[in-house]
Amino acid sequence: MAVEIKVGQAVTIGRGSSNSMHLSDMLASRNHCRVEGRQGEFYVIDGGSRNGTFLNGRTVRESRLTPGDQILVGETLITLQTEPPAVDSLIGRNIGGHRILQLLGKGGMGRVYKALQLSLDRIVAIKILSRQYADNTAFIERFKREAMSLAQLNDPNIVAVFDVGESDGFHYFSMEHMTGGSISRKISSGRKLPPERAVRVMIDVARGLMYAEGKGIVHRDIKPENMMLDGQDNVKICDLGIAQSVNETLGRDNQRGVFGSPHYIAPEQARGGAADHRSDIYSLGASFYRIVTGRTIFKGSSARDIILKHIYEEPPPVKQLEPSLPNSLCRVLEKMIRKNPDERCQTAREVVDALEEVERKMRGPRVSHVRIRSKLKSNRATRKRAARLVAAGAAAIILVIVGYLIAEYIW
């Protein structure tokens, strides 16, 4: 969606249908904010929104805008541009033996494109680091680490990496093209997944984490955006850009940053402490919460507020928000998001086992129903046979009596 704004005009943004930019985003307020053009400059003004208006990652009430600024309204990211969006210059180019076909998405580090791998004539996704970071050693190392982390892993529930390299100054890696998009897209605008589907999604992701755990890899940024669907509706984990081996994490000094997404970050990560596979289990639980309730585990006016809530506050009980959810599902979810890592599910295997048991209970005792139907069928057959025997017996009695009478009469 693109909306033009001129000096002397204002664009209103929110969920209300009367807004110039009408959002179907349940985390946005009805009249969330507006952008005004005044005397050759542009300003964003918060409209008393419930969750706050963020400009380049910080909450604002009113602030002047410059081209390229990003406004976060609920879960919707809005970018101010002075000109209509230009055609992507990489479309049609050959990067490391890949013909770039279509932009799939973009993030803080780079862009992901649909591409044709010429050597094998297959469609792939290719992630290309932004050129502005090409001379930034730290960014390039992080980018390579993402590719290397993925390349170590070969599992049905982890997106496969095919190639990594540099071409004409572009750092890239190619990976499996996930045609179904992300789980985040499925639950945008406050939507939810049915409990049965949500449990299956969590089992798929937990299986991927179980494999990564066996390799000593901690993802550190599990969230719905990093849960991708293939053409058969299977879920796979992607984006291991801030994953680290457990040994590397434990061996570092205390100069740690806070890694992870505010809505899904584990308390120990929020404190800047060491993360292990139980941190991924917390983030998976927080994602589970979002998927079945339609809201994030905590809300706040800023990323800092949300992060602090992960450390100090308890979330609303799942059953309170969604009374129809099975008790067994709620118990597993709430164990996954306990503050103390020692009180959570301790391994991804434990999560898989617990959720598979929930899944069995939700399906119900199908086998016993078959047996009951068989038994009823058997009983009906028995009654029919008995009726035939009675009828046959009656016929035999009649024949005997008649025969006797006839014999007596003849005699």
XYZ file of C-alpha atoms in Angstrom:
411
model
C 0.000 0.000 0.000
C 1.329 3.477 -0.892
C -0.294 6.760 0.123
C 0.839 10.127 -1.236
C 1.078 13.071 1.148
C 1.712 16.685 0.190
C 2.718 19.735 2.191
C -0.333 21.150 3.918
C -2.028 17.752 4.040
C -2.311 15.030 6.680
C -2.570 11.253 6.403
C -4.307 9.462 9.263
C -3.275 5.894 10.108
C -5.132 3.251 12.117
C -7.707 0.448 12.222
C -10.684 2.778 11.826
C -12.241 2.602 8.358
C -12.236 6.397 8.023
C -8.416 6.617 8.080
C -6.456 7.569 4.971
C -4.312 4.488 5.601
C -6.685 1.832 6.917
C -4.790 -1.049 8.600
C -6.161 -4.507 9.362
C -3.687 -4.773 12.254
C -5.173 -5.736 15.619
C -2.218 -4.218 17.482
C -2.896 -0.801 15.943
C -5.394 1.580 17.559
C -8.445 2.799 15.661
C -6.900 6.267 15.274
C -3.274 5.412 15.886
C -1.305 8.359 14.465
C -1.081 10.807 11.610
C 1.603 12.202 9.324
C 1.416 15.916 8.478
C 3.192 18.078 5.930
C 4.079 21.502 7.290
C 6.138 24.211 5.625
C 8.161 21.790 3.534
C 8.690 19.245 6.318
C 6.843 16.162 7.530
C 5.934 15.125 11.067
C 4.471 12.033 12.722
C 2.069 12.621 15.640
C 0.805 9.861 17.906
C -2.983 9.868 18.321
C -3.047 8.568 21.898
C -2.514 5.003 20.691
C -2.682 2.066 23.079
C 0.653 0.486 22.077
C 2.537 3.613 21.062
C 3.974 4.913 17.792
C 7.607 4.017 17.126
C 9.988 5.977 14.921
C 13.166 4.091 14.002
C 12.765 1.874 17.069
C 11.910 4.489 19.704
C 8.523 5.622 20.917
C 7.482 9.174 19.980
C 4.578 11.562 20.571
C 5.568 13.972 17.811
C 8.706 14.004 15.707
C 10.022 15.413 12.452
C 10.539 12.891 9.652
C 13.323 12.493 7.128
C 13.339 10.283 4.003
C 13.928 6.627 4.868
C 12.475 6.906 8.397
C 10.443 3.900 9.497
C 7.258 4.218 11.569
C 6.044 1.119 13.417
C 2.276 1.033 13.969
C 1.266 -2.173 15.744
C 2.933 -4.815 13.566
C 2.897 -2.640 10.421
C 6.093 -0.935 9.248
C 5.638 2.293 7.255
C 8.529 3.971 5.394
C 8.642 7.633 4.352
C 9.879 8.102 0.774
C 10.260 11.332 -1.181
C 9.747 9.585 -4.528
C 7.673 6.645 -5.789
C 9.424 3.302 -5.112
C 12.075 2.633 -7.734
C 12.323 -0.627 -9.651
C 14.693 -2.984 -7.814
C 18.015 -2.796 -9.640
C 18.891 -6.415 -8.842
C 15.900 -7.921 -10.656
C 17.206 -9.743 -13.729
C 20.850 -9.660 -12.616
C 23.122 -12.672 -12.228
C 24.568 -12.951 -8.717
C 26.880 -15.906 -8.138
C 25.162 -18.050 -10.767
C 21.648 -17.057 -9.671
C 19.290 -15.037 -11.853
C 17.313 -12.709 -9.558
C 13.586 -12.968 -10.296
C 11.523 -11.332 -7.566
C 11.838 -9.594 -4.198
C 10.384 -11.764 -1.427
C 11.158 -9.660 1.630
C 13.610 -7.387 3.365
C 14.973 -6.902 6.847
C 17.566 -4.978 8.791
C 20.515 -6.711 7.146
C 19.455 -7.296 3.592
C 16.884 -8.595 1.149
C 15.609 -12.027 0.172
C 14.838 -12.745 -3.484
C 13.332 -15.546 -5.473
C 16.008 -16.674 -7.924
C 16.852 -19.325 -10.501
C 20.008 -21.319 -9.753
C 21.315 -21.628 -13.306
C 23.589 -24.643 -12.801
C 20.750 -26.874 -11.568
C 17.797 -25.056 -13.158
C 15.952 -24.842 -9.839
C 14.131 -22.104 -7.971
C 15.785 -20.988 -4.723
C 15.655 -18.108 -2.275
C 18.776 -15.970 -2.123
C 19.598 -13.634 0.761
C 21.796 -10.668 -0.200
C 23.500 -8.431 2.328
C 22.825 -4.717 1.843
C 25.672 -2.957 0.023
C 25.833 -0.329 2.754
C 27.199 -3.036 5.075
C 29.739 -4.449 2.620
C 32.633 -2.708 4.401
C 31.313 -3.496 7.895
C 33.282 -6.486 9.130
C 30.904 -7.190 12.004
C 27.870 -7.371 9.709
C 29.639 -9.580 7.194
C 30.738 -11.941 9.962
C 27.183 -12.155 11.270
C 25.888 -12.761 7.748
C 28.406 -15.561 7.173
C 27.631 -17.039 10.584
C 23.974 -17.308 9.604
C 24.911 -19.227 6.461
C 27.420 -21.440 8.287
C 24.951 -22.236 11.072
C 22.343 -23.301 8.538
C 24.849 -25.255 6.455
C 25.646 -27.460 9.471
C 22.056 -28.580 9.735
C 20.294 -31.165 7.581
C 16.803 -31.752 8.895
C 13.256 -31.824 7.428
C 12.226 -28.985 9.774
C 15.115 -26.603 9.032
C 15.441 -24.560 5.832
C 18.323 -26.010 3.791
C 21.254 -23.832 2.645
C 22.649 -24.576 -0.815
C 25.432 -22.065 -1.456
C 27.241 -19.117 0.143
C 29.632 -16.634 -1.432
C 30.424 -13.161 -2.767
C 29.878 -11.867 -6.297
C 30.515 -8.359 -7.657
C 30.651 -7.016 -4.106
C 27.405 -8.734 -3.067
C 27.592 -11.163 -0.149
C 24.882 -13.818 -0.448
C 23.698 -17.289 0.378
C 21.057 -19.355 -1.381
C 18.568 -21.594 0.364
C 15.389 -23.593 -0.059
C 12.511 -21.544 -1.484
C 9.578 -21.804 0.944
C 6.508 -21.314 -1.219
C 4.000 -21.158 1.650
C 5.386 -17.996 3.257
C 5.705 -17.495 7.005
C 3.456 -18.380 9.928
C 3.615 -14.660 10.777
C 1.723 -13.920 7.574
C -0.936 -16.489 8.506
C -1.589 -14.782 11.856
C -1.218 -11.130 10.848
C -3.801 -8.574 11.960
C -4.563 -10.440 15.176
C -5.623 -13.664 13.474
C -5.179 -17.052 15.181
C -4.642 -20.614 14.067
C -7.041 -23.372 15.114
C -5.628 -25.294 18.124
C -5.060 -28.482 16.104
C -3.063 -26.614 13.446
C -1.155 -24.587 16.061
C -0.054 -27.760 17.866
C 1.164 -29.291 14.600
C 3.153 -26.105 13.804
C 4.772 -26.225 17.242
C 5.670 -29.903 16.858
C 7.374 -29.205 13.515
C 9.392 -26.301 14.954
C 10.272 -28.248 18.113
C 11.549 -31.112 15.953
C 13.827 -28.665 14.146
C 15.061 -27.323 17.495
C 15.607 -30.877 18.710
C 17.972 -31.470 15.804
C 19.751 -28.109 16.308
C 20.073 -28.854 20.028
C 21.850 -32.100 19.187
C 24.340 -30.059 17.125
C 24.934 -27.600 19.984
C 23.187 -24.730 18.163
C 20.980 -22.177 19.939
C 18.754 -20.211 17.544
C 18.148 -17.242 19.901
C 15.427 -15.638 17.751
C 12.533 -18.098 17.435
C 9.371 -16.236 16.368
C 6.501 -16.663 13.865
C 8.439 -14.687 11.223
C 11.126 -17.398 11.268
C 8.674 -20.282 10.859
C 8.287 -20.965 7.138
C 5.868 -23.181 5.217
C 6.788 -25.355 2.262
C 4.416 -26.456 -0.490
C 3.153 -29.400 1.604
C 2.322 -27.186 4.610
C 5.289 -28.459 6.635
C 6.949 -25.881 8.913
C 10.699 -25.211 8.836
C 12.928 -22.896 10.876
C 14.875 -20.174 9.094
C 17.099 -17.200 9.971
C 19.825 -18.433 12.263
C 21.560 -15.054 11.965
C 22.109 -14.704 15.705
C 22.426 -18.396 16.491
C 25.554 -19.435 18.314
C 26.942 -22.735 19.468
C 26.448 -23.398 23.164
C 30.191 -23.653 23.655
C 30.804 -20.285 22.011
C 28.097 -18.675 24.149
C 29.461 -20.084 27.401
C 33.043 -19.253 26.483
C 32.523 -15.556 25.775
C 33.144 -12.785 28.237
C 30.326 -10.832 29.857
C 30.191 -8.127 27.183
C 26.996 -9.524 25.705
C 24.338 -7.618 23.830
C 20.620 -8.269 24.143
C 19.729 -10.469 21.145
C 16.244 -11.550 20.156
C 12.876 -10.017 19.286
C 11.159 -8.103 22.140
C 7.834 -9.951 21.886
C 9.456 -13.404 22.097
C 12.715 -12.938 24.013
C 13.492 -15.198 26.991
C 14.042 -13.482 30.381
C 17.676 -14.605 30.603
C 18.346 -13.148 27.139
C 16.550 -9.935 28.126
C 18.980 -9.561 31.024
C 21.896 -9.925 28.607
C 22.812 -13.326 30.047
C 23.820 -16.547 28.367
C 21.165 -18.284 26.256
C 20.810 -22.034 25.846
C 18.276 -24.338 24.195
C 15.767 -23.589 26.989
C 15.766 -19.958 25.805
C 14.562 -21.215 22.423
C 11.850 -23.196 24.219
C 10.645 -19.989 25.936
C 10.571 -18.143 22.588
C 8.706 -21.064 21.039
C 6.182 -20.896 23.902
C 5.768 -17.135 23.447
C 5.151 -17.759 19.719
C 2.637 -20.501 20.622
C 0.851 -17.980 22.871
C 0.594 -15.492 19.978
C -0.596 -18.141 17.534
C -3.464 -19.465 19.690
C -4.616 -16.213 21.359
C -4.119 -13.632 18.597
C -2.028 -11.385 20.885
C 1.551 -11.255 22.034
C 2.468 -12.448 25.508
C 3.157 -8.853 26.669
C 2.323 -5.376 25.374
C 4.075 -2.106 26.086
C 4.697 1.419 24.872
C 8.266 0.588 23.849
C 10.546 -2.358 23.201
C 12.175 -1.707 26.576
C 8.822 -1.926 28.391
C 8.056 -5.255 26.726
C 11.497 -6.680 27.503
C 11.187 -5.694 31.184
C 7.825 -7.444 31.373
C 9.427 -10.662 30.182
C 11.785 -10.380 33.153
C 9.408 -9.268 35.929
C 5.755 -9.877 35.027
C 3.504 -12.877 34.483
C 1.370 -12.976 31.309
C -2.428 -13.326 31.374
C -3.310 -17.052 31.638
C -3.954 -18.600 28.247
C -7.234 -20.107 29.440
C -8.437 -16.644 30.472
C -7.972 -15.366 26.931
C -9.158 -18.496 25.140
C -11.481 -20.534 27.425
C -12.138 -23.122 24.705
C -8.508 -24.272 24.522
C -7.864 -27.775 25.922
C -6.411 -27.825 29.435
C -3.603 -30.123 28.292
C -2.517 -27.584 25.642
C -2.563 -24.720 28.167
C -0.452 -26.695 30.662
C 2.280 -27.424 28.103
C 2.316 -23.828 26.799
C 2.552 -22.327 30.285
C 5.394 -24.670 31.217
C 7.309 -23.532 28.129
C 7.152 -19.846 29.183
C 8.147 -20.096 32.850
C 10.615 -17.417 33.936
C 13.059 -19.867 35.496
C 14.734 -21.990 32.800
C 14.962 -24.899 35.265
C 11.147 -24.992 35.500
C 10.526 -25.112 31.740
C 10.505 -28.108 29.466
C 14.205 -28.993 29.566
C 14.650 -30.237 25.996
C 12.975 -29.886 22.625
C 12.340 -33.642 22.776
C 10.253 -33.087 25.904
C 8.235 -30.425 24.055
C 7.623 -32.756 21.105
C 6.498 -35.610 23.366
C 4.185 -33.346 25.387
C 2.583 -31.782 22.308
C 2.118 -35.126 20.577
C 0.219 -36.281 23.672
C -1.921 -33.109 23.470
C -2.537 -33.869 19.799
C -3.660 -37.433 20.596
C -6.088 -36.174 23.234
C -7.507 -33.571 20.854
C -8.112 -36.206 18.194
C -9.966 -38.419 20.666
C -10.119 -42.225 20.995
C -10.821 -43.027 17.370
C -9.839 -46.687 17.689
C -12.324 -47.313 20.497
C -15.091 -45.839 18.343
C -14.285 -48.362 15.629
C -14.410 -51.158 18.164
C -17.760 -49.978 19.490
C -19.148 -49.833 15.966
C -17.781 -53.312 15.297
C -19.291 -54.605 18.479
C -22.649 -53.065 17.662
C -22.445 -54.512 14.199
C -21.550 -57.895 15.700
C -24.459 -57.646 18.128
C -26.833 -56.823 15.297
C -25.534 -59.799 13.325
C -25.976 -62.051 16.375
C -29.540 -60.863 16.787
C -30.252 -61.560 13.117
C -28.778 -65.041 13.379
C -30.846 -65.687 16.531
C -33.965 -64.499 14.751
C -33.234 -66.859 11.860
C -32.643 -69.730 14.285
C -35.886 -68.974 16.117
C -37.712 -68.826 12.792
C -36.036 -72.045 11.691
C -36.860 -73.608 15.054
C -40.480 -72.504 14.743
C -40.595 -73.958 11.259
C -39.108 -77.198 12.516
C -41.619 -77.353 15.371
C -44.476 -76.705 13.010
C -43.224 -79.341 10.637
C -42.842 -81.826 13.472
C -46.273 -81.096 14.825
C -47.810 -81.159 11.398
C -45.929 -84.341 10.620
C -47.104 -85.863 13.833
C -50.655 -84.837 13.180
C -50.469 -86.158 9.688
C -48.914 -89.362 10.885
C -51.534 -89.730 13.597
C -54.263 -89.028 11.147
C -52.870 -91.528 8.629
C -52.204 -94.076 11.294
